CSV table of C-alpha atoms and ligand atoms in Angstrom, one decimal:
chain,number,residue,atom,x,y,z
Z,1,MET,CA,-21.3,1.1,-61.5
Z,2,ILE,CA,-18.2,-0.7,-59.7
Z,3,ARG,CA,-19.4,-1.2,-55.7
Z,4,VAL,CA,-16.6,-1.5,-53.2
Z,5,LEU,CA,-17.6,-2.6,-49.4
Z,6,PHE,CA,-15.0,-2.2,-46.3
Z,7,VAL,CA,-15.5,-4.6,-43.5
Z,8,CYS,CA,-14.1,-4.6,-40.3
Z,9,LEU,CA,-15.7,-6.0,-36.7
Z,10,GLY,CA,-18.1,-3.3,-35.1
Z,11,ASN,CA,-17.8,-0.9,-38.6
Z,12,ILE,CA,-17.2,2.0,-36.6
Z,13,CYS,CA,-13.9,2.4,-36.5
Z,14,ARG,CA,-11.8,1.4,-38.9
Z,15,SER,CA,-14.3,0.4,-42.2
Z,16,PRO,CA,-15.5,4.0,-42.3
Z,17,THR,CA,-12.3,5.6,-42.2
Z,18,ALA,CA,-11.8,3.4,-44.7
Z,19,GLU,CA,-14.3,4.2,-47.1
Z,20,GLY,CA,-13.8,7.5,-46.4
Z,21,VAL,CA,-10.9,8.0,-47.2
Z,22,PHE,CA,-11.4,6.3,-50.3
Z,23,ARG,CA,-14.7,7.7,-51.0
Z,24,ALA,CA,-13.0,11.1,-50.6
Z,25,ARG,CA,-10.2,9.7,-53.7
Z,26,VAL,CA,-13.2,8.8,-56.2
Z,27,ALA,CA,-14.4,12.3,-55.3
Z,28,HIS,CA,-11.7,13.9,-56.0
Z,29,ALA,CA,-10.7,11.3,-58.8
Z,30,GLY,CA,-14.3,12.7,-60.6
Z,31,LEU,CA,-15.5,8.6,-60.5
Z,32,ALA,CA,-18.5,9.3,-57.5
Z,33,HIS,CA,-20.9,8.7,-60.4
Z,34,ALA,CA,-18.9,5.2,-61.0
Z,35,ILE,CA,-17.1,3.7,-58.5
Z,36,ALA,CA,-19.9,3.6,-55.2
Z,37,THR,CA,-19.0,2.7,-51.4
Z,38,ASP,CA,-20.4,1.3,-47.7
Z,39,SER,CA,-18.8,0.0,-45.0
Z,40,ALA,CA,-20.4,-3.0,-42.9
Z,41,GLY,CA,-19.3,-4.6,-39.9
Z,42,THR,CA,-19.1,-8.6,-38.8
Z,43,HIS,CA,-20.9,-7.7,-35.3
Z,44,GLY,CA,-24.1,-5.7,-34.5
Z,45,TYR,CA,-23.0,-4.3,-32.1
Z,46,HIS,CA,-23.2,-0.7,-33.4
Z,47,ILE,CA,-26.5,-1.1,-36.1
Z,48,GLY,CA,-27.3,2.4,-36.6
Z,49,GLU,CA,-24.6,4.6,-35.1
Z,50,PRO,CA,-22.4,6.8,-36.7
Z,51,PRO,CA,-18.4,6.4,-36.6
Z,52,ASP,CA,-16.9,5.9,-33.1
Z,53,PRO,CA,-15.8,10.3,-32.3
Z,54,ARG,CA,-11.9,9.1,-31.9
Z,55,ALA,CA,-12.6,8.0,-35.6
Z,56,ARG,CA,-14.7,11.0,-36.4
Z,57,ALA,CA,-11.9,13.3,-35.4
Z,58,ALA,CA,-9.4,11.5,-36.8
Z,59,ALA,CA,-10.3,11.4,-40.0
Z,60,LYS,CA,-11.3,15.8,-40.5
Z,61,ARG,CA,-8.1,16.2,-38.6
Z,62,ARG,CA,-7.3,15.0,-42.2
Z,63,GLY,CA,-10.1,17.0,-44.4
Z,64,VAL,CA,-12.1,13.4,-44.2
Z,65,ASP,CA,-15.7,13.7,-42.9
Z,66,ILE,CA,-17.2,10.3,-42.1
Z,67,SER,CA,-19.9,12.1,-40.2
Z,68,ASP,CA,-22.9,10.7,-41.9
Z,69,LEU,CA,-22.2,7.4,-41.9
Z,70,ARG,CA,-23.6,4.6,-39.8
Z,71,GLY,CA,-23.1,1.1,-38.3
Z,72,ARG,CA,-24.8,-1.8,-40.5
Z,73,GLN,CA,-23.9,-5.8,-40.6
Z,74,VAL,CA,-22.4,-7.2,-43.2
Z,75,ALA,CA,-25.4,-10.2,-45.1
Z,76,ARG,CA,-24.8,-12.7,-48.1
Z,77,GLU,CA,-26.6,-10.7,-50.5
Z,78,ASP,CA,-23.7,-7.9,-50.3
Z,79,PHE,CA,-21.8,-10.3,-52.2
Z,80,GLU,CA,-24.3,-10.2,-54.7
Z,81,ARG,CA,-24.0,-6.4,-54.6
Z,82,PHE,CA,-20.6,-5.8,-54.2
Z,83,GLU,CA,-17.5,-6.7,-56.8
Z,84,TYR,CA,-15.3,-5.7,-53.9
Z,85,VAL,CA,-15.9,-6.6,-50.2
Z,86,LEU,CA,-12.4,-5.6,-48.4
Z,87,ALA,CA,-11.5,-6.8,-44.9
Z,88,MET,CA,-9.8,-5.1,-42.3
Z,89,ASP,CA,-8.3,-8.0,-40.6
Z,90,ARG,CA,-7.7,-12.1,-40.7
Z,91,SER,CA,-9.9,-12.8,-38.7
Z,92,ASN,CA,-12.8,-10.4,-40.5
Z,93,LEU,CA,-11.4,-11.9,-43.7
Z,94,ARG,CA,-11.7,-15.6,-42.1
Z,95,ASN,CA,-16.0,-14.1,-41.1
Z,96,LEU,CA,-16.9,-13.4,-44.4
Z,97,ALA,CA,-15.2,-15.9,-46.3
Z,98,ARG,CA,-18.1,-18.8,-43.7
Z,99,LEU,CA,-21.2,-16.5,-44.8
Z,100,CYS,CA,-19.6,-16.0,-48.9
Z,101,PRO,CA,-22.1,-18.2,-51.4
Z,102,ARG,CA,-20.1,-20.7,-53.3
Z,103,GLY,CA,-19.0,-18.8,-56.7
Z,104,ALA,CA,-18.2,-15.3,-54.8
Z,105,GLU,CA,-14.7,-16.2,-53.3
Z,106,SER,CA,-12.8,-13.9,-55.6
Z,107,ARG,CA,-15.1,-10.1,-54.6
Z,108,LEU,CA,-13.8,-10.9,-51.2
Z,109,ARG,CA,-10.0,-9.7,-50.4
Z,110,LEU,CA,-7.9,-8.0,-47.5
Z,111,PHE,CA,-8.3,-4.3,-48.4
Z,112,LEU,CA,-4.5,-4.3,-47.4
Z,113,GLU,CA,-4.0,-5.6,-50.2
Z,114,PHE,CA,-3.5,-3.1,-52.3
Z,115,ALA,CA,-1.6,-0.5,-50.2
Z,116,PRO,CA,2.4,-0.5,-51.8
Z,117,GLU,CA,4.9,-3.6,-50.6
Z,118,GLY,CA,6.0,-3.4,-47.3
Z,119,THR,CA,2.3,-2.4,-46.1
Z,120,PRO,CA,1.5,-4.5,-43.3
Z,121,ASP,CA,-1.7,-6.5,-44.4
Z,122,GLU,CA,-4.4,-6.2,-41.7
Z,123,VAL,CA,-5.3,-3.1,-40.4
Z,124,PRO,CA,-5.2,-2.8,-36.1
Z,125,ASP,CA,-8.5,-2.7,-33.9
Z,126,PRO,CA,-7.5,0.7,-32.6
Z,127,TYR,CA,-11.1,0.5,-30.6
Z,128,TYR,CA,-9.3,-0.5,-27.1
Z,129,GLY,CA,-6.2,1.8,-27.8
Z,130,GLY,CA,-5.9,5.5,-27.9
Z,131,ALA,CA,-5.5,8.0,-30.4
Z,132,ASP,CA,-2.5,7.0,-31.8
Z,133,GLY,CA,-4.4,3.5,-33.7
Z,134,PHE,CA,-6.6,6.0,-35.1
Z,135,GLU,CA,-3.9,7.7,-36.7
Z,136,TYR,CA,-2.1,4.1,-37.6
Z,137,VAL,CA,-5.6,3.3,-39.2
Z,138,LEU,CA,-6.0,6.5,-41.4
Z,139,ASP,CA,-2.2,6.0,-42.6
Z,140,LEU,CA,-3.0,2.4,-43.2
Z,141,ALA,CA,-6.2,3.4,-45.5
Z,142,GLU,CA,-4.4,6.4,-47.1
Z,143,ALA,CA,-2.3,4.6,-48.4
Z,144,ALA,CA,-4.3,1.3,-49.9
Z,145,ALA,CA,-7.2,3.8,-51.2
Z,146,ASP,CA,-4.9,4.6,-54.1
Z,147,GLY,CA,-4.1,1.5,-54.8
Z,148,LEU,CA,-7.5,0.2,-54.4
Z,149,LEU,CA,-8.5,3.6,-57.3
Z,150,ALA,CA,-5.6,2.8,-59.4
Z,151,HIS,CA,-6.8,-1.6,-60.0
Z,152,ILE,CA,-10.5,-0.6,-60.2
Z,153,ARG,CA,-9.5,2.0,-62.9
Z,154,ASP,CA,-6.6,-0.5,-65.1
Z,155,VAL,CA,-9.7,-3.7,-64.4
Z,156,HIS,CA,-12.7,-1.6,-64.7
Z,157,PHE,CA,-12.5,1.6,-66.4
Z,158,ALA,CA,-9.2,0.9,-68.9
Z,159,GLY,CA,-9.5,0.8,-72.5
Z,160,ASN,CA,-12.6,3.0,-73.1
Z,161,ASN,CA,-14.3,5.9,-73.0
Z,162,GLY,CA,-15.6,5.2,-69.9
Z,163,PRO,CA,-15.1,7.2,-66.5
Z,164,ARG,CA,-11.4,7.0,-67.4
Z,165,GLY,CA,-11.3,10.1,-68.7
Z,166,ALA,CA,-14.0,11.6,-66.5
S,1,LIG,P1,-14.1,-2.2,-35.4
S,1,LIG,O1,-13.5,-1.9,-33.9
S,1,LIG,O2,-14.2,-3.0,-36.1
S,1,LIG,O3,-12.5,-1.1,-36.4
S,1,LIG,O4,-15.2,-1.1,-36.1
S,1,LIG,C1,-14.4,-2.2,-32.7
S,1,LIG,C2,-15.9,-1.0,-32.9
S,1,LIG,C3,-16.5,-1.6,-31.5
S,1,LIG,C4,-15.7,-3.2,-31.0
S,1,LIG,C5,-14.7,-4.0,-31.9
S,1,LIG,C6,-13.9,-3.2,-32.5
S,1,LIG,N1,-16.3,-3.3,-29.8
S,1,LIG,O5,-16.4,-4.3,-29.0
S,1,LIG,O6,-17.3,-3.0,-29.3
């Protein structure tokens, strides 16, 4: 099992949206048995809460249901469980770098590293803005989700008869 953790500040807007988009792609590819997803926030403001209603509505308009997700705070142990710890922006990345145990640094990346060339490298925080911001988060998440899935297939599932052909 390959485990992917998406991380933002509050875990109610960007990271649940990224998780929802990515897990839908994983399920569509028939890889739900091989790739596990989760999301978390660097801060604990919204522990136990569902995603922001604006994030849920925007995702639903694109056929992605994130209503089952609940906020939690990222922990040092997450670097042991998750092969990929993907930050939404550079501020999240800095906070995660402080938490990251020595030797686990290669697990920590920016989510948008997996988006096509020319895509910005940060997902802007939509919390204090309007509905457009949530649409843009989805645009970016969709752009990076395919690249992330292709990367995981290449690195972890290529060259054997495992999940790739599933
Ligand atoms: P997120 O957005 O990091 O994308 O979940 C935010 C959600 C809540 C807050 C900030 C950003 N907040 O300050 O409560």
